[in-house]
Short mmCIF file of C-alpha atoms and ligand atoms in Angstrom, two decimals:
data_model
loop_
_atom_site.label_atom_id
_atom_site.label_comp_id
_atom_site.label_asym_id
_atom_site.label_seq_id
_atom_site.Cartn_x
_atom_site.Cartn_y
_atom_site.Cartn_z
CA UNK V 1 22.29 -4.93 19.37
CA UNK V 2 18.43 -4.72 18.96
CA UNK V 3 16.18 -7.80 18.71
CA UNK V 4 15.66 -8.60 15.03
CA UNK V 5 12.35 -7.60 13.18
CA UNK V 6 11.04 -10.15 11.25
CA UNK V 7 9.63 -9.34 7.78
CA UNK V 8 7.73 -11.61 5.52
CA UNK V 9 7.72 -10.53 1.69
CA UNK V 10 5.63 -12.66 -0.80
CA UNK V 11 6.38 -12.12 -4.30
CA UNK V 12 10.14 -11.54 -3.40
CA UNK V 13 11.76 -12.16 -6.83
CA UNK V 14 9.54 -9.77 -8.79
CA UNK V 15 10.25 -6.55 -9.89
CA UNK V 16 8.90 -4.61 -6.81
CA UNK V 17 11.03 -6.91 -4.56
CA UNK V 18 14.34 -6.59 -6.28
CA UNK V 19 13.57 -2.88 -5.55
CA UNK V 20 12.61 -3.43 -2.09
CA UNK V 21 14.56 -5.85 -0.59
CA UNK V 22 17.74 -3.72 -0.58
CA UNK V 23 15.92 -0.52 1.02
CA UNK V 24 14.65 -3.08 4.18
CA UNK V 25 18.31 -4.63 4.74
CA UNK V 26 20.05 -0.91 4.42
CA UNK V 27 18.29 0.77 7.15
CA UNK V 28 15.77 2.72 5.52
CA UNK V 29 12.84 1.04 6.75
CA UNK V 30 13.67 0.58 10.52
CA UNK V 31 16.72 2.28 10.84
CA UNK V 32 20.51 1.95 10.78
CA UNK V 33 20.53 0.27 14.07
CA UNK V 34 17.45 -2.20 13.87
CA UNK V 35 18.61 -6.01 12.59
CA UNK V 36 16.33 -7.80 10.17
CA UNK V 37 15.38 -11.11 9.51
CA UNK V 38 13.92 -11.85 6.09
CA UNK V 39 11.45 -14.55 5.30
CA UNK V 40 11.22 -13.97 1.20
CA UNK V 41 8.16 -16.27 -0.10
CA UNK V 42 7.80 -17.47 -3.81
CA UNK V 43 5.75 -19.54 -5.85
CA UNK V 44 7.57 -22.96 -6.79
CA UNK V 45 8.34 -22.13 -10.33
CA UNK V 46 10.57 -18.85 -9.19
CA UNK V 47 12.35 -20.40 -6.23
CA UNK V 48 15.48 -20.72 -8.11
CA UNK V 49 15.44 -17.00 -9.37
CA UNK V 50 14.51 -16.06 -5.68
CA UNK V 51 17.40 -17.91 -4.17
CA UNK V 52 19.75 -16.00 -6.65
CA UNK V 53 17.84 -12.55 -5.69
CA UNK V 54 19.23 -13.59 -2.35
CA UNK V 55 22.41 -14.45 -3.11
CA UNK V 56 22.93 -10.96 -4.40
CA UNK V 57 21.67 -9.58 -1.23
CA UNK V 58 23.95 -11.64 0.92
CA UNK V 59 26.79 -10.29 -1.49
CA UNK V 60 26.38 -7.10 -0.13
CA UNK V 61 27.36 -7.87 3.30
CA UNK V 62 24.52 -5.49 4.59
CA UNK V 63 25.22 -5.12 8.42
CA UNK V 64 21.95 -5.37 9.33
CA UNK V 65 20.79 -8.44 7.64
CA UNK V 66 20.78 -11.11 10.60
CA UNK V 67 19.49 -14.16 8.60
CA UNK V 68 17.12 -14.90 5.62
CA UNK V 69 15.20 -17.61 4.05
CA UNK V 70 13.44 -18.54 0.88
CA UNK V 71 10.60 -20.79 0.69
CA UNK V 72 7.28 -21.68 -0.72
CA UNK V 73 5.59 -22.86 2.45
CA UNK V 74 3.65 -20.19 3.75
CA UNK V 75 3.72 -21.73 7.03
CA UNK V 76 7.68 -21.25 7.25
CA UNK V 77 7.41 -18.00 5.50
CA UNK V 78 5.05 -16.29 8.05
CA UNK V 79 6.35 -17.85 11.02
CA UNK V 80 6.94 -15.35 14.00
CA UNK V 81 6.96 -12.40 11.68
CA UNK V 82 6.18 -8.66 12.90
CA UNK V 83 5.52 -7.37 9.31
CA UNK V 84 4.05 -9.39 6.29
CA UNK V 85 4.53 -7.38 2.79
CA UNK V 86 1.97 -9.18 0.80
CA UNK V 87 3.54 -8.43 -2.50
CA UNK V 88 3.34 -11.01 -4.61
CA UNK V 89 0.36 -11.80 -7.17
CA UNK V 90 -0.11 -11.62 -10.91
CA UNK V 91 0.67 -7.93 -11.93
CA UNK V 92 -1.54 -5.95 -14.34
CA UNK V 93 -0.59 -6.08 -17.95
CA UNK V 94 -1.43 -3.67 -20.73
CA UNK V 95 -5.40 -4.12 -21.47
CA UNK V 96 -6.15 -5.78 -18.03
CA UNK V 97 -8.30 -4.04 -15.76
CA UNK V 98 -8.22 -4.24 -11.97
CA UNK V 99 -11.27 -6.63 -11.71
CA UNK V 100 -10.00 -8.66 -14.24
CA UNK V 101 -7.47 -9.43 -11.31
CA UNK V 102 -9.66 -10.22 -8.64
CA UNK V 103 -10.68 -14.02 -9.54
CA UNK V 104 -7.18 -14.75 -10.56
CA UNK V 105 -5.50 -13.22 -6.75
CA UNK V 106 -7.91 -13.36 -4.90
CA UNK V 107 -7.45 -16.85 -3.61
CA UNK V 108 -4.05 -16.51 -2.92
CA UNK V 109 -4.91 -14.04 -0.11
CA UNK V 110 -7.46 -16.58 1.36
CA UNK V 111 -4.48 -18.66 2.00
CA UNK V 112 -2.01 -16.21 3.13
CA UNK V 113 -4.54 -14.47 5.78
CA UNK V 114 -5.01 -17.88 7.18
CA UNK V 115 -1.24 -18.65 7.18
CA UNK V 116 -0.56 -15.36 8.88
CA UNK V 117 -3.17 -15.99 11.36
CA UNK V 118 -1.46 -19.37 12.18
CA UNK V 119 1.92 -18.49 12.26
CA UNK V 120 2.73 -14.59 12.71
CA UNK V 121 3.89 -13.03 15.83
CA UNK V 122 1.26 -11.27 18.00
CA UNK V 123 2.22 -7.93 17.07
CA UNK V 124 2.23 -8.45 13.26
CA UNK V 125 0.81 -5.75 10.72
CA UNK V 126 0.52 -6.42 7.06
CA UNK V 127 0.70 -4.43 4.05
CA UNK V 128 -0.86 -5.91 0.64
CA UNK V 129 0.64 -4.48 -2.30
CA UNK V 130 -0.39 -7.04 -4.68
CA UNK V 131 -3.21 -5.84 -7.03
CA UNK V 132 -6.42 -5.33 -6.53
CA UNK V 133 -4.72 -4.60 -3.11
CA UNK V 134 -8.11 -3.06 -1.16
CA UNK V 135 -9.86 -6.00 -2.28
CA UNK V 136 -6.88 -8.71 -1.47
CA UNK V 137 -6.43 -6.94 1.92
CA UNK V 138 -10.24 -7.55 2.99
CA UNK V 139 -9.96 -11.05 1.81
CA UNK V 140 -6.63 -11.75 3.80
CA UNK V 141 -7.66 -9.93 6.99
CA UNK V 142 -11.25 -11.80 6.62
CA UNK V 143 -9.59 -15.07 6.69
CA UNK V 144 -7.30 -14.21 9.77
CA UNK V 145 -10.05 -12.82 12.09
CA UNK V 146 -7.79 -13.38 15.25
CA UNK V 147 -5.29 -10.49 13.83
CA UNK V 148 -7.15 -7.46 14.68
CA UNK V 149 -8.50 -5.31 11.86
CA UNK V 150 -6.08 -2.38 12.73
CA UNK V 151 -3.28 -4.34 12.03
CA UNK V 152 -4.13 -4.66 8.14
CA UNK V 153 -3.29 -1.96 5.49
CA UNK V 154 -3.16 -1.71 1.75
CA UNK V 155 -0.97 0.42 -0.35
CA UNK V 156 -2.01 4.10 -1.37
CA UNK V 157 0.86 6.03 -0.69
CA UNK V 158 2.30 5.63 -4.11
CA UNK V 159 -0.90 7.54 -5.29
CA UNK V 160 0.00 10.15 -2.67
CA UNK V 161 3.28 10.68 -4.12
CA UNK V 162 2.02 10.83 -7.56
CA UNK V 163 -0.41 13.54 -6.66
CA UNK V 164 2.44 15.52 -4.79
CA UNK V 165 4.37 15.45 -8.13
CA UNK V 166 1.74 16.49 -10.08
CA UNK V 167 0.68 19.61 -7.98
CA UNK V 168 4.27 20.67 -7.69
CA UNK V 169 4.82 20.75 -11.53
CA UNK V 170 1.95 22.55 -11.99
CA UNK V 171 3.14 25.08 -9.52
CA UNK V 172 6.71 24.79 -10.36
CA UNK V 173 7.32 23.98 -6.63
CA UNK V 174 9.24 21.05 -5.14
CA UNK V 175 6.83 18.12 -4.06
CA UNK V 176 8.60 18.32 -0.68
CA UNK V 177 6.29 21.67 -0.22
CA UNK V 178 3.11 19.80 -1.20
CA UNK V 179 1.52 18.61 1.98
CA UNK V 180 -1.72 17.09 3.36
CA UNK V 181 -2.59 14.91 -0.05
CA UNK V 182 -5.37 13.02 0.68
CA UNK V 183 -5.96 9.87 -1.33
CA UNK V 184 -9.66 8.42 -0.76
CA UNK V 185 -11.06 5.00 -1.97
CA UNK V 186 -9.93 2.06 -4.04
CA UNK V 187 -6.22 1.99 -5.38
CA UNK V 188 -7.67 2.07 -9.07
CA UNK V 189 -8.70 4.14 -11.61
CA UNK V 190 -11.34 5.56 -9.49
CA UNK V 191 -9.30 6.82 -6.67
CA UNK V 192 -9.89 10.13 -5.52
CA UNK V 193 -6.56 12.66 -5.15
CA UNK V 194 -8.10 15.15 -2.64
CA UNK V 195 -7.05 18.81 -3.83
CA UNK V 196 -9.46 20.65 -1.66
CA UNK V 197 -7.55 19.92 1.63
CA UNK V 198 -4.03 19.54 0.02
CA UNK V 199 -1.16 22.44 0.65
CA UNK V 200 1.40 23.81 -1.39
CA UNK V 201 3.98 25.64 0.85
CA UNK V 202 1.24 25.79 3.72
CA UNK V 203 -1.27 27.15 1.66
CA UNK V 204 -4.19 25.49 0.63
CA UNK V 205 -3.91 24.25 -3.13
CA UNK V 206 -7.06 26.28 -4.36
CA UNK V 207 -5.46 29.53 -3.07
CA UNK V 208 -2.27 28.48 -5.29
CA UNK V 209 -3.50 26.93 -8.23
CA UNK V 210 -6.78 28.92 -9.75
CA UNK V 211 -7.52 26.30 -12.83
CA UNK V 212 -10.00 24.58 -11.16
CA UNK V 213 -10.89 23.03 -14.47
CA UNK V 214 -7.43 21.34 -14.42
CA UNK V 215 -7.77 20.34 -10.59
CA UNK V 216 -11.05 18.91 -11.18
CA UNK V 217 -9.99 17.10 -14.45
CA UNK V 218 -6.35 16.80 -15.84
CA UNK V 219 -5.04 16.25 -12.22
CA UNK V 220 -7.33 13.82 -11.23
CA UNK V 221 -6.87 11.65 -14.35
CA UNK V 222 -3.12 12.16 -14.19
CA UNK V 223 -2.80 10.44 -10.69
CA UNK V 224 -5.52 7.99 -11.77
CA UNK V 225 -3.59 6.99 -14.83
CA UNK V 226 -0.38 7.07 -13.94
CA UNK V 227 -0.12 3.58 -13.41
CA UNK V 228 -1.32 2.89 -16.79
CA UNK V 229 1.26 5.61 -18.27
CA UNK V 230 4.10 3.66 -17.10
CA UNK V 231 2.99 0.49 -18.18
CA UNK V 232 1.92 2.17 -21.42
CA UNK V 233 5.77 3.25 -21.65
CA UNK V 234 7.69 0.48 -20.09
CA UNK V 235 5.33 -2.32 -20.69
CA UNK V 236 5.70 -3.11 -17.03
CA UNK V 237 3.83 -1.74 -13.82
CA UNK V 238 5.48 0.69 -11.72
CA UNK V 239 8.08 -0.83 -9.44
CA UNK V 240 11.06 1.54 -8.36
CA UNK V 241 8.47 3.94 -7.24
CA UNK V 242 6.27 1.04 -5.71
CA UNK V 243 8.89 -0.07 -3.52
CA UNK V 244 9.78 3.24 -2.28
CA UNK V 245 5.98 4.02 -1.28
CA UNK V 246 6.40 0.77 0.82
CA UNK V 247 9.10 2.07 2.59
CA UNK V 248 7.27 5.11 3.21
CA UNK V 249 4.25 3.56 4.09
CA UNK V 250 5.84 1.66 6.88
CA UNK V 251 7.75 4.38 8.10
CA UNK V 252 4.70 6.52 8.05
CA UNK V 253 2.70 3.71 10.19
CA UNK V 254 5.67 3.09 12.70
CA UNK V 255 6.47 6.56 13.28
CA UNK V 256 4.69 9.89 14.57
CA UNK V 257 2.95 11.72 11.53
CA UNK V 258 4.63 15.39 11.54
CA UNK V 259 2.46 18.12 13.17
CA UNK V 260 -0.26 19.23 10.82
CA UNK V 261 0.74 16.73 8.03
CA UNK V 262 -1.01 13.13 7.34
CA UNK V 263 -0.32 10.37 5.16
CA UNK V 264 -2.65 8.21 2.77
CA UNK V 265 -3.17 4.29 3.53
CA UNK V 266 -5.94 1.91 2.57
CA UNK V 267 -7.36 0.41 6.52
CA UNK V 268 -10.45 -1.11 7.42
CA UNK V 269 -13.16 1.43 7.57
CA UNK V 270 -14.76 2.46 11.06
CA UNK V 271 -17.45 4.23 9.02
CA UNK V 272 -15.82 7.73 9.29
CA UNK V 273 -17.04 9.90 6.46
CA UNK V 274 -20.13 7.50 5.65
CA UNK V 275 -17.48 5.13 4.23
CA UNK V 276 -19.15 1.60 4.91
CA UNK V 277 -17.46 -0.28 7.73
CA UNK V 278 -15.73 -3.23 7.47
CA UNK V 279 -14.57 -1.93 3.64
CA UNK V 280 -10.85 -1.45 3.21
CA UNK V 281 -10.64 2.02 1.83
CA UNK V 282 -7.75 4.66 1.42
CA UNK V 283 -8.08 7.48 3.76
CA UNK V 284 -6.19 10.08 5.66
CA UNK V 285 -4.32 9.23 8.33
CA UNK V 286 -1.94 10.20 11.37
CA UNK V 287 0.07 7.88 13.17
CA UNK V 288 0.50 8.43 17.09
CA UNK V 289 2.20 5.75 19.38
CA UNK V 290 2.08 2.84 17.10
CA UNK V 291 -1.46 3.49 16.63
CA UNK V 292 -3.05 4.78 13.19
CA UNK V 293 -6.26 6.94 13.32
CA UNK V 294 -8.25 8.32 10.37
CA UNK V 295 -8.15 11.84 10.40
CA UNK V 296 -11.63 13.60 11.23
CA UNK V 297 -13.10 16.68 10.25
CA UNK V 298 -11.68 17.19 7.13
CA UNK V 299 -13.63 19.32 4.57
CA UNK V 300 -15.46 17.65 1.89
CA UNK V 301 -17.56 19.22 -0.99
CA UNK V 302 -20.22 17.80 -3.38
CA UNK V 303 -17.79 16.94 -6.16
CA UNK V 304 -15.09 15.21 -4.02
CA UNK V 305 -18.06 13.44 -2.23
CA UNK V 306 -19.40 11.93 -5.72
CA UNK V 307 -15.94 11.15 -6.72
CA UNK V 308 -15.43 9.10 -3.39
CA UNK V 309 -18.73 7.49 -3.70
CA UNK V 310 -17.95 6.07 -7.03
CA UNK V 311 -14.53 4.62 -5.61
CA UNK V 312 -16.58 3.45 -2.54
CA UNK V 313 -18.97 1.84 -4.95
CA UNK V 314 -16.42 0.25 -7.07
CA UNK V 315 -14.95 -1.25 -3.75
CA UNK V 316 -18.39 -2.88 -2.91
CA UNK V 317 -18.69 -4.35 -6.26
CA UNK V 318 -15.19 -5.84 -5.77
CA UNK V 319 -16.26 -7.10 -2.79
CA UNK V 320 -19.49 -8.67 -4.26
CA UNK V 321 -16.97 -10.68 -7.00
CA UNK V 322 -15.29 -12.25 -4.25
CA UNK V 323 -17.74 -12.58 -1.37
CA UNK V 324 -17.55 -16.28 -1.04
CA UNK V 325 -14.01 -15.63 -0.24
CA UNK V 326 -14.60 -13.76 3.10
CA UNK V 327 -16.30 -16.96 4.46
CA UNK V 328 -13.40 -18.41 6.95
P1 LIG I 1 6.29 -9.19 -10.67
O1 LIG I 1 5.48 -9.64 -12.02
O2 LIG I 1 7.63 -8.75 -11.39
O3 LIG I 1 6.37 -9.96 -9.53
C1 LIG I 1 5.13 -10.38 -8.64
C2 LIG I 1 5.93 -11.95 -8.22
O4 LIG I 1 4.96 -12.39 -7.44
C3 LIG I 1 6.23 -12.95 -9.22
O5 LIG I 1 7.60 -13.29 -8.61
C4 LIG I 1 5.54 -14.30 -8.69
O6 LIG I 1 6.18 -15.46 -9.02
C5 LIG I 1 4.81 -13.93 -7.54
N1 LIG I 1 3.99 -14.39 -6.78
C6 LIG I 1 2.50 -14.74 -7.50
N2 LIG I 1 1.74 -15.24 -6.67
C7 LIG I 1 2.43 -15.66 -5.85
C8 LIG I 1 2.15 -16.29 -4.62
N3 LIG I 1 0.96 -17.05 -4.38
N4 LIG I 1 3.17 -16.59 -3.59
C9 LIG I 1 4.03 -15.49 -3.81
N5 LIG I 1 4.42 -15.05 -4.68
C10 LIG I 1 3.76 -14.98 -5.65
O7 LIG I 1 5.38 -8.17 -10.41
P2 LIG I 1 5.91 -6.55 -9.23
O8 LIG I 1 6.04 -5.72 -10.38
O9 LIG I 1 6.61 -6.81 -8.27
O10 LIG I 1 4.30 -6.17 -8.78
C11 LIG I 1 3.58 -7.16 -7.70
C12 LIG I 1 2.25 -6.37 -7.49
O11 LIG I 1 2.31 -5.03 -6.84
C13 LIG I 1 1.37 -6.59 -8.68
O12 LIG I 1 0.20 -7.29 -7.93
C14 LIG I 1 1.10 -5.09 -9.09
O13 LIG I 1 -0.14 -4.94 -9.47
C15 LIG I 1 1.24 -4.31 -7.41
N6 LIG I 1 1.19 -3.12 -7.52
C16 LIG I 1 0.81 -2.30 -6.64
C17 LIG I 1 0.79 -0.72 -6.49
C18 LIG I 1 0.18 -0.16 -5.42
O14 LIG I 1 0.31 0.72 -5.09
N7 LIG I 1 -0.77 -0.90 -4.39
C19 LIG I 1 1.76 -0.22 -7.22
C20 LIG I 1 2.84 -0.95 -8.40
C21 LIG I 1 2.34 -2.66 -8.40
O15 LIG I 1 1.69 -2.04 -9.55
#
């Protein structure tokens, strides 16, 4: 048997956690021969419920689940972890904008960043899902300066998947035929799903879809507003699709990207495409030999540039709200 991978999941008793944990221990994440140790972190009021979630998981008798703990202690929760999945935070409710969440959630990510720095394995990688995930990631990363910036990610894969589905539906094609979808900017209602570089059945989207008005209007809005539409329909934010996007994000980081394609994830900007260095923004990326690189040289047009600029401006605004939390 391989050496187990240790994975911390915060907010593990939440709705995303409930969908995510079986995917991790079933082998979906790291393969059918990779044992895992789960380190599940919750707030004290929810620990009993988390213990129940773990009981259910144990009752599945997954061969790959080597060990699991539940805890409210960040030191114990992040000790020796190779991956930290920061899912826990207060979710967005109907009528709540992401910025409202900044003040509520920011402090959580200061403590978690510091605890990761003190306790995690030397190869730790971190994926932030709890919203506002880009800025929460920025906060945690800045409070763990010994962990290199290229180990920190925030999730934009759900937006990429949503964009693929919209493009597939519009053209009557299957979403597996849609490739090269880049999400730029913030995981928020300002995100920009890039149709200029996207492909359907290997052809550029603009060659397949002549309705430019839809691409510039309805398409973008439907991706930007999909989270709100789900909250409107169910009263709750996306959980199953989010858990699946977590699995896909981690696999796409860990495994080499298929030739000719890319995937979207938010990471610390190196200044590519004029996006301010140090901000955590979504880019199209390639994974090679364990490294994640921003795809270079993509075509942009003034329309796309203005959309990206608006989303980056929102990230700057979010940073200005939490600037105090970046000083460690
Ligand atoms: P739930 O409310 O079901 O679960 C959140 C869990 O986090 C709760 O059990 C809560 O006790 C726990 N928690 C809160 N503070 C914590 C802390 N300091 N330490 C550990 N645990 C803590 O929300 P759920 O539906 O699971 O969503 C979790 C987060 O994902 C939310 O912030 C949500 O907005 C965000 N999402 C992010 C997405 C993305 O693409 N980045 C998409 C889906 C989702 O909206």
